[in-house]
mmCIF file of C-alpha atoms in Angstrom:
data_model
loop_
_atom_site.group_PDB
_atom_site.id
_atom_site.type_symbol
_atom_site.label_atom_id
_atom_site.label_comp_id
_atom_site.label_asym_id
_atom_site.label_seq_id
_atom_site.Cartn_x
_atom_site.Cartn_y
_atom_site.Cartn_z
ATOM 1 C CA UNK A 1 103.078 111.547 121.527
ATOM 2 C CA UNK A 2 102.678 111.207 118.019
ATOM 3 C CA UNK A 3 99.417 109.350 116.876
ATOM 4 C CA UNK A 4 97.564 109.156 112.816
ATOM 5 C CA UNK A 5 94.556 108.866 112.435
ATOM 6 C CA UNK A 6 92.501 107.215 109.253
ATOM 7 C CA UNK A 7 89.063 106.839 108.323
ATOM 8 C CA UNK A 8 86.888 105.540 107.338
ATOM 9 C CA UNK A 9 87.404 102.151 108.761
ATOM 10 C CA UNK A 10 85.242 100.104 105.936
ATOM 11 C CA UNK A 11 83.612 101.281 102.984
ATOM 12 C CA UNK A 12 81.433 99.939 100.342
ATOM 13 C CA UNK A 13 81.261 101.802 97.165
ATOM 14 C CA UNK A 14 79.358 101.356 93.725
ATOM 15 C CA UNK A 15 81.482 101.532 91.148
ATOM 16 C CA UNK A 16 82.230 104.993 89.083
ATOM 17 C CA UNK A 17 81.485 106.467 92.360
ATOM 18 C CA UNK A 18 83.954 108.702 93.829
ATOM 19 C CA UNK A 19 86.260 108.276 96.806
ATOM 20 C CA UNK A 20 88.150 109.949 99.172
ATOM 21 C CA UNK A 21 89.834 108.843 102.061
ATOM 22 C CA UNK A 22 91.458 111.252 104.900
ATOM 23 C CA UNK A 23 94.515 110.675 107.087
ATOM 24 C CA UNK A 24 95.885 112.958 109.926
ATOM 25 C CA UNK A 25 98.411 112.889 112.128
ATOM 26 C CA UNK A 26 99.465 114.185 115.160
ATOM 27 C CA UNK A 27 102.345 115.233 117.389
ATOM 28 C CA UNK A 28 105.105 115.870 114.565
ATOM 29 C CA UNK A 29 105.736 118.233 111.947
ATOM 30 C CA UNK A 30 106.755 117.616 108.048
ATOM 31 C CA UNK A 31 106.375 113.521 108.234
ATOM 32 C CA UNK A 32 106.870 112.035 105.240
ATOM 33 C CA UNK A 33 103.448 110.279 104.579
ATOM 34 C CA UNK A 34 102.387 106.951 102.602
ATOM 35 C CA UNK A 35 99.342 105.862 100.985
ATOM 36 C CA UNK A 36 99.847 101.963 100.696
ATOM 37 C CA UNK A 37 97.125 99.483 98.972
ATOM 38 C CA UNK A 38 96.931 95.345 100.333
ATOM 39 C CA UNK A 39 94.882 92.680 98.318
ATOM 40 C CA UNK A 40 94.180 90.177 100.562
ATOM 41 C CA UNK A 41 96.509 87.894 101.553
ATOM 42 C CA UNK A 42 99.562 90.209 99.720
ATOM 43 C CA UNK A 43 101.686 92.884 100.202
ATOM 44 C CA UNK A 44 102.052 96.379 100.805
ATOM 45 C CA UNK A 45 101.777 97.990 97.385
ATOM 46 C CA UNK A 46 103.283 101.933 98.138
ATOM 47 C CA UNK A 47 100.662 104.177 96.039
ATOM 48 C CA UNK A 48 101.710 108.006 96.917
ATOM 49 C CA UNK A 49 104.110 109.057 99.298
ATOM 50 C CA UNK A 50 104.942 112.903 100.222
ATOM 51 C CA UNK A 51 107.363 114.830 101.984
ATOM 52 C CA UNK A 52 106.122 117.814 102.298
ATOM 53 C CA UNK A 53 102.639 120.072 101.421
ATOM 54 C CA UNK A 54 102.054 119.584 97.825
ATOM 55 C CA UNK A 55 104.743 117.625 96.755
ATOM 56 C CA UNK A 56 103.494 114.325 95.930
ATOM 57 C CA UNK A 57 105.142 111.172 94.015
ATOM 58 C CA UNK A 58 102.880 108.478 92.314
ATOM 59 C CA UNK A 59 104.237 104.817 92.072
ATOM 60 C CA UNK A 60 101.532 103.478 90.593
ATOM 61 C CA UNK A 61 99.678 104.853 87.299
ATOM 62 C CA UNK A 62 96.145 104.581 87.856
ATOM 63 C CA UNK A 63 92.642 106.344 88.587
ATOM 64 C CA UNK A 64 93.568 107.211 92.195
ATOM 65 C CA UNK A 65 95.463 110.233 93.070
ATOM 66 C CA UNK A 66 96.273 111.781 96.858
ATOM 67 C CA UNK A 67 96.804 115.513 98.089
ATOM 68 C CA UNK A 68 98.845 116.944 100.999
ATOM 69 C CA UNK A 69 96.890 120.184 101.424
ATOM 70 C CA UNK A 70 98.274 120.512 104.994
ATOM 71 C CA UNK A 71 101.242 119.435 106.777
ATOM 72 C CA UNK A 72 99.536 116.428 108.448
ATOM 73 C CA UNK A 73 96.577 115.647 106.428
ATOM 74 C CA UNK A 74 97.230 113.107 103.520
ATOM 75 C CA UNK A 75 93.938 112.339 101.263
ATOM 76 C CA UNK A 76 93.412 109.396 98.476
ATOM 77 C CA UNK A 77 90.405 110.081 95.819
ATOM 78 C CA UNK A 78 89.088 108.851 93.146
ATOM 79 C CA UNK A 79 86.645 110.486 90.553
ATOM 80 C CA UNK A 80 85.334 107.315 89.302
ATOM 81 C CA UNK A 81 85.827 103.676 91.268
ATOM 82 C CA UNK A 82 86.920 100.455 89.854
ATOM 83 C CA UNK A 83 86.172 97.163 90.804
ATOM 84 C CA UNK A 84 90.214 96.408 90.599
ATOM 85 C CA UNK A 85 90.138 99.650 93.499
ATOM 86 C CA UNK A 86 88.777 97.292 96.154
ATOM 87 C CA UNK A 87 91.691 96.222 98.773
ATOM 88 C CA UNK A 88 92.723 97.278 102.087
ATOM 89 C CA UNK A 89 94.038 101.340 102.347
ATOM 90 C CA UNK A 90 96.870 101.996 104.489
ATOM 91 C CA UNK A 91 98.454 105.956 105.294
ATOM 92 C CA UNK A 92 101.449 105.791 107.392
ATOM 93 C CA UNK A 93 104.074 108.423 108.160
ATOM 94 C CA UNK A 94 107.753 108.287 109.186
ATOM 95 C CA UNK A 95 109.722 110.529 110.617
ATOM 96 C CA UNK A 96 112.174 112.657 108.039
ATOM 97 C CA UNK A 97 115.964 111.264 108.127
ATOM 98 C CA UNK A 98 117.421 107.833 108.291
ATOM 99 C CA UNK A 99 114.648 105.954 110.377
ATOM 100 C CA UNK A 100 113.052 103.427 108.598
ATOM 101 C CA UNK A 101 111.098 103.119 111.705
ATOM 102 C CA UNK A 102 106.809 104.080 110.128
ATOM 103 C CA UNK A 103 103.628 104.413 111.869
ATOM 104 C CA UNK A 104 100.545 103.134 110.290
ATOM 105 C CA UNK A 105 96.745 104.003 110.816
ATOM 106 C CA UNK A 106 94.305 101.298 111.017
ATOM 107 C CA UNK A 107 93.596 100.868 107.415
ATOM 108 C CA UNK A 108 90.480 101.341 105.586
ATOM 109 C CA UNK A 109 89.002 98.171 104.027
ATOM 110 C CA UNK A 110 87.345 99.534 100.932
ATOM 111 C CA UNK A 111 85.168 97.448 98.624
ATOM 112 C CA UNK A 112 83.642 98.681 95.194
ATOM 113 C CA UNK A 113 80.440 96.453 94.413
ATOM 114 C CA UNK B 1 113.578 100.476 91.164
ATOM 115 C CA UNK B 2 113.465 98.188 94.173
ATOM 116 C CA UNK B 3 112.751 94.526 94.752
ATOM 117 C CA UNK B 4 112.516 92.761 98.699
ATOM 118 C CA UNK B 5 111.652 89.072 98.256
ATOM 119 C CA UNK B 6 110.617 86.666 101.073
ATOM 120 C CA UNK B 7 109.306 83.285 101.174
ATOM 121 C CA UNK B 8 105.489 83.362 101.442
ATOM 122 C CA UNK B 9 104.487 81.206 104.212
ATOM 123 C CA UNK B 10 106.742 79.628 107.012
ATOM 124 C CA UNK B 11 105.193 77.255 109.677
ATOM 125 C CA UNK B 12 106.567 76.203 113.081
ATOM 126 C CA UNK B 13 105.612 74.782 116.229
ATOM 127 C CA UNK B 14 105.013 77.062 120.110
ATOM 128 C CA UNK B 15 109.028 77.021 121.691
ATOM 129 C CA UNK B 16 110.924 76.606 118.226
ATOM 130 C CA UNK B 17 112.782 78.739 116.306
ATOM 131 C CA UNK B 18 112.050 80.219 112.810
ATOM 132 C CA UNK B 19 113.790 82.692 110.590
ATOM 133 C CA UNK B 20 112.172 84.437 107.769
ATOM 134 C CA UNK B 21 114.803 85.558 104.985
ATOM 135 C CA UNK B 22 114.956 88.874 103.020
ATOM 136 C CA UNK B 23 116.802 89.596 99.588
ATOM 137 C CA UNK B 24 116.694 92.820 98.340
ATOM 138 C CA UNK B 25 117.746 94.884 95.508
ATOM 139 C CA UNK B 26 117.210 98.813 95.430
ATOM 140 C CA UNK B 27 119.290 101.656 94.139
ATOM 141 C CA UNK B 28 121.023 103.237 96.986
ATOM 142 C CA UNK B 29 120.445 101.614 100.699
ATOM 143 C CA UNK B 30 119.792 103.211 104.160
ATOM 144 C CA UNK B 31 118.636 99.713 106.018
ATOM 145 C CA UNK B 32 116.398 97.175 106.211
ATOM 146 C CA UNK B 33 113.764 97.202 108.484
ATOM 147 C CA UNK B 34 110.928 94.742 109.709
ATOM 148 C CA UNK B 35 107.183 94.567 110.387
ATOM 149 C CA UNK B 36 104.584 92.676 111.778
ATOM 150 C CA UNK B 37 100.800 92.124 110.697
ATOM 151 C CA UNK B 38 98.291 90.235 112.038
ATOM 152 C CA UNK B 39 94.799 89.552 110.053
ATOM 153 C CA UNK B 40 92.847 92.555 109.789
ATOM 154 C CA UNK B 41 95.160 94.761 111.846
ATOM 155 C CA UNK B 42 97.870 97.633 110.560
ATOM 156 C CA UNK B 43 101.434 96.717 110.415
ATOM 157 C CA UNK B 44 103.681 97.185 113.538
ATOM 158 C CA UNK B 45 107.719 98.362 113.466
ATOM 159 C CA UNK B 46 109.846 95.404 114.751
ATOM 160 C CA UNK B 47 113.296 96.987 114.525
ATOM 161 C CA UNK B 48 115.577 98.302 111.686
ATOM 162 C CA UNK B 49 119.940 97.586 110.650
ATOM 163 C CA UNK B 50 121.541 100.211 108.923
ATOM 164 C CA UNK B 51 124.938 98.280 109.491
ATOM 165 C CA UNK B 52 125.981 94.561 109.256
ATOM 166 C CA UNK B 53 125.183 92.540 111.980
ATOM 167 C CA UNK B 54 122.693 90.981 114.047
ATOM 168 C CA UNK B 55 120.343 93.522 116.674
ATOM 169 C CA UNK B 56 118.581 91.701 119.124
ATOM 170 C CA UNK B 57 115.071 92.757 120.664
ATOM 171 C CA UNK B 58 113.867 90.465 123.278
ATOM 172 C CA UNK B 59 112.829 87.478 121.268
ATOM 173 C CA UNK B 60 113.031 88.705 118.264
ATOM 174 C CA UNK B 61 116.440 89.674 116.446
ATOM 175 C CA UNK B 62 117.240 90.970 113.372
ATOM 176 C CA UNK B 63 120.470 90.608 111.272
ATOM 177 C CA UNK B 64 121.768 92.551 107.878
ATOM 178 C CA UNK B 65 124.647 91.412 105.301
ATOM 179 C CA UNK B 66 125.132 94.827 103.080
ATOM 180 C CA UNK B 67 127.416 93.072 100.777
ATOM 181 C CA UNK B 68 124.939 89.895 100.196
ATOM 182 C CA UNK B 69 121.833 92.496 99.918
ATOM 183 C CA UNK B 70 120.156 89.843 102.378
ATOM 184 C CA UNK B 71 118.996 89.990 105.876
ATOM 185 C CA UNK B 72 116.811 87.556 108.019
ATOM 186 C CA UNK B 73 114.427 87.800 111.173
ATOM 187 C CA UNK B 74 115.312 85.103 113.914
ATOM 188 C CA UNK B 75 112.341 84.540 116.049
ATOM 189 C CA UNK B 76 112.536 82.647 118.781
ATOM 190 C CA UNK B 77 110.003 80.805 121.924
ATOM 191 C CA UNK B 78 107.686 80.931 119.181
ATOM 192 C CA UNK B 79 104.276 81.663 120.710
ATOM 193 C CA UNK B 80 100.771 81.183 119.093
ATOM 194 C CA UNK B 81 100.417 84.907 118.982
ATOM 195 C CA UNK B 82 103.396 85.416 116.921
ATOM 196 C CA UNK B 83 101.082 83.927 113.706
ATOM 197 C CA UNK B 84 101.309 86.888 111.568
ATOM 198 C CA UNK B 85 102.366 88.427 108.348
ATOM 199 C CA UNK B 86 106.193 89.469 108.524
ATOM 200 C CA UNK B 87 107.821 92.368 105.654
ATOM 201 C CA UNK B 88 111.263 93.428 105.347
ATOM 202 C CA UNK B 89 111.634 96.802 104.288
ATOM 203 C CA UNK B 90 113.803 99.467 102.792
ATOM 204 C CA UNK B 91 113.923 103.001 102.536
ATOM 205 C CA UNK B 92 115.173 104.152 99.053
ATOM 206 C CA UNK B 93 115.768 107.581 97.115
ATOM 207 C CA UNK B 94 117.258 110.280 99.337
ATOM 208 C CA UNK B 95 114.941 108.550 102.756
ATOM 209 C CA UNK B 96 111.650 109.430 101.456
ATOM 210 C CA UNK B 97 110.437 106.127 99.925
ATOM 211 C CA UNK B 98 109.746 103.193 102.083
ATOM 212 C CA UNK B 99 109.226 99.963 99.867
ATOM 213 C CA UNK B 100 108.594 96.698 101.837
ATOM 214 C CA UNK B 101 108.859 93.216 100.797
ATOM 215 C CA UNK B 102 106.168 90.509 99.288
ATOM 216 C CA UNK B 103 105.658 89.197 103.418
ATOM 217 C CA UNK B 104 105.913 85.955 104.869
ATOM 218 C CA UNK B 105 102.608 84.608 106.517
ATOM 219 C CA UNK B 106 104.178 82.478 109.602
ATOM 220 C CA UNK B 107 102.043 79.958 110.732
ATOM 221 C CA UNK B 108 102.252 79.115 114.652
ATOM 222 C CA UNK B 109 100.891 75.666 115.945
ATOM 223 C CA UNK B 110 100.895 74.384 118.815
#
């Protein structure tokens, strides 16, 4: 069976201090895989998504960037934190083809102080 | 670019029935899918149309109108532990973006 797995679960960062958050899954081969960011009480904002090693599409221009440098490992950084970066990380994959059908990991509930 | 909208809160009471409404615009279409978060937790698939019509999944059900751009979720014997966030979503440009809605927080009393 196919599980993902995402850490850390919290975080508390100064800010201007880097980041980098790790994702992994398991049990499939060439997912397409998400980075999403939730404010509290909001959406899912889609950051990065990626459908295959290297090949990664931004949504949203801003100091974060991500890096597929295997198959299944998906990673979010950030050289230098904003307070703004604080919200709740989400990596999810989905199967390639027509299923809209994703899997999420457990999130990583960052806060920059 | 896309755009899913949803009303942001919905309240009902344990037994009734509630539906939570999806518009969406996005260039080119391959269904409309739903999710379910609850406070502090990841979201959860709930089920997915590709064609018109209602799909029904145990209390839950799901139904898609292509040619409005809409679709709602119908949930039904509301229980207190179906108090969560709900998102519609879409999958956009050649499968490989998934896009969801702004969520409705449904609020279950008893």
């Amino acid at each position: 069976s196919q599980t993902i797995h995402q850490w850390p679960a919290t975080l508390v960062q100064p800010v201007g201090s880097p980041l980098s958050l790790e994702c992994t899954v398991e049990g499939t081969s060439n997912p397409n895989l998400y980075w999403y960011r939730q404010a509290a009480g909001r959406g899912l904002q889609l950051l990065f998504y990626s459908v295959g090693i290297g090949q990664i599409s931004s949504e949203v221009p801003q100091n974060l960037s991500a890096s597929r440098p295997q198959d299944r490992q998906f990673i979010l950084s950030s050289k230098k934190l904003l307070l703004s970066d604080s919200g709740f990380y989400l990596c999810a994959w989905s199967p390639t083809g027509l299923s809209t059908e994703a899997f999420f990991g457990q999130g990583t509930r960052l806060t920059v102080v | 670019g896309q755009s899913l909208e949803q009303p942001s809160e919905v309240t009902a009471v344990e037994g009734a029935i509630v539906q939570i409404n999806c518009t969406y615009q996005t260039s080119g279409f391959y269904g409309l899918s739903w999710y379910q978060q609850h406070d502090g937790g990841a979201p959860t698939f709930l089920s997915y149309n590709a064609l018109d019509g209602l799909e029904e999944t145990g209390r839950f059900s799901s139904f898609l109108s292509r040619s409005d751009s809409y679709g709602y979720l119908l949930l039904q014997e509301l229980q207190m532990k179906d108090s969560a966030s709900y998102f519609c979503a879409v999958r956009d440009r050649g499968f490989q973006k998934l896009v969801f809605g702004t969520g409705t927080r449904l609020l279950v009393s008893p």
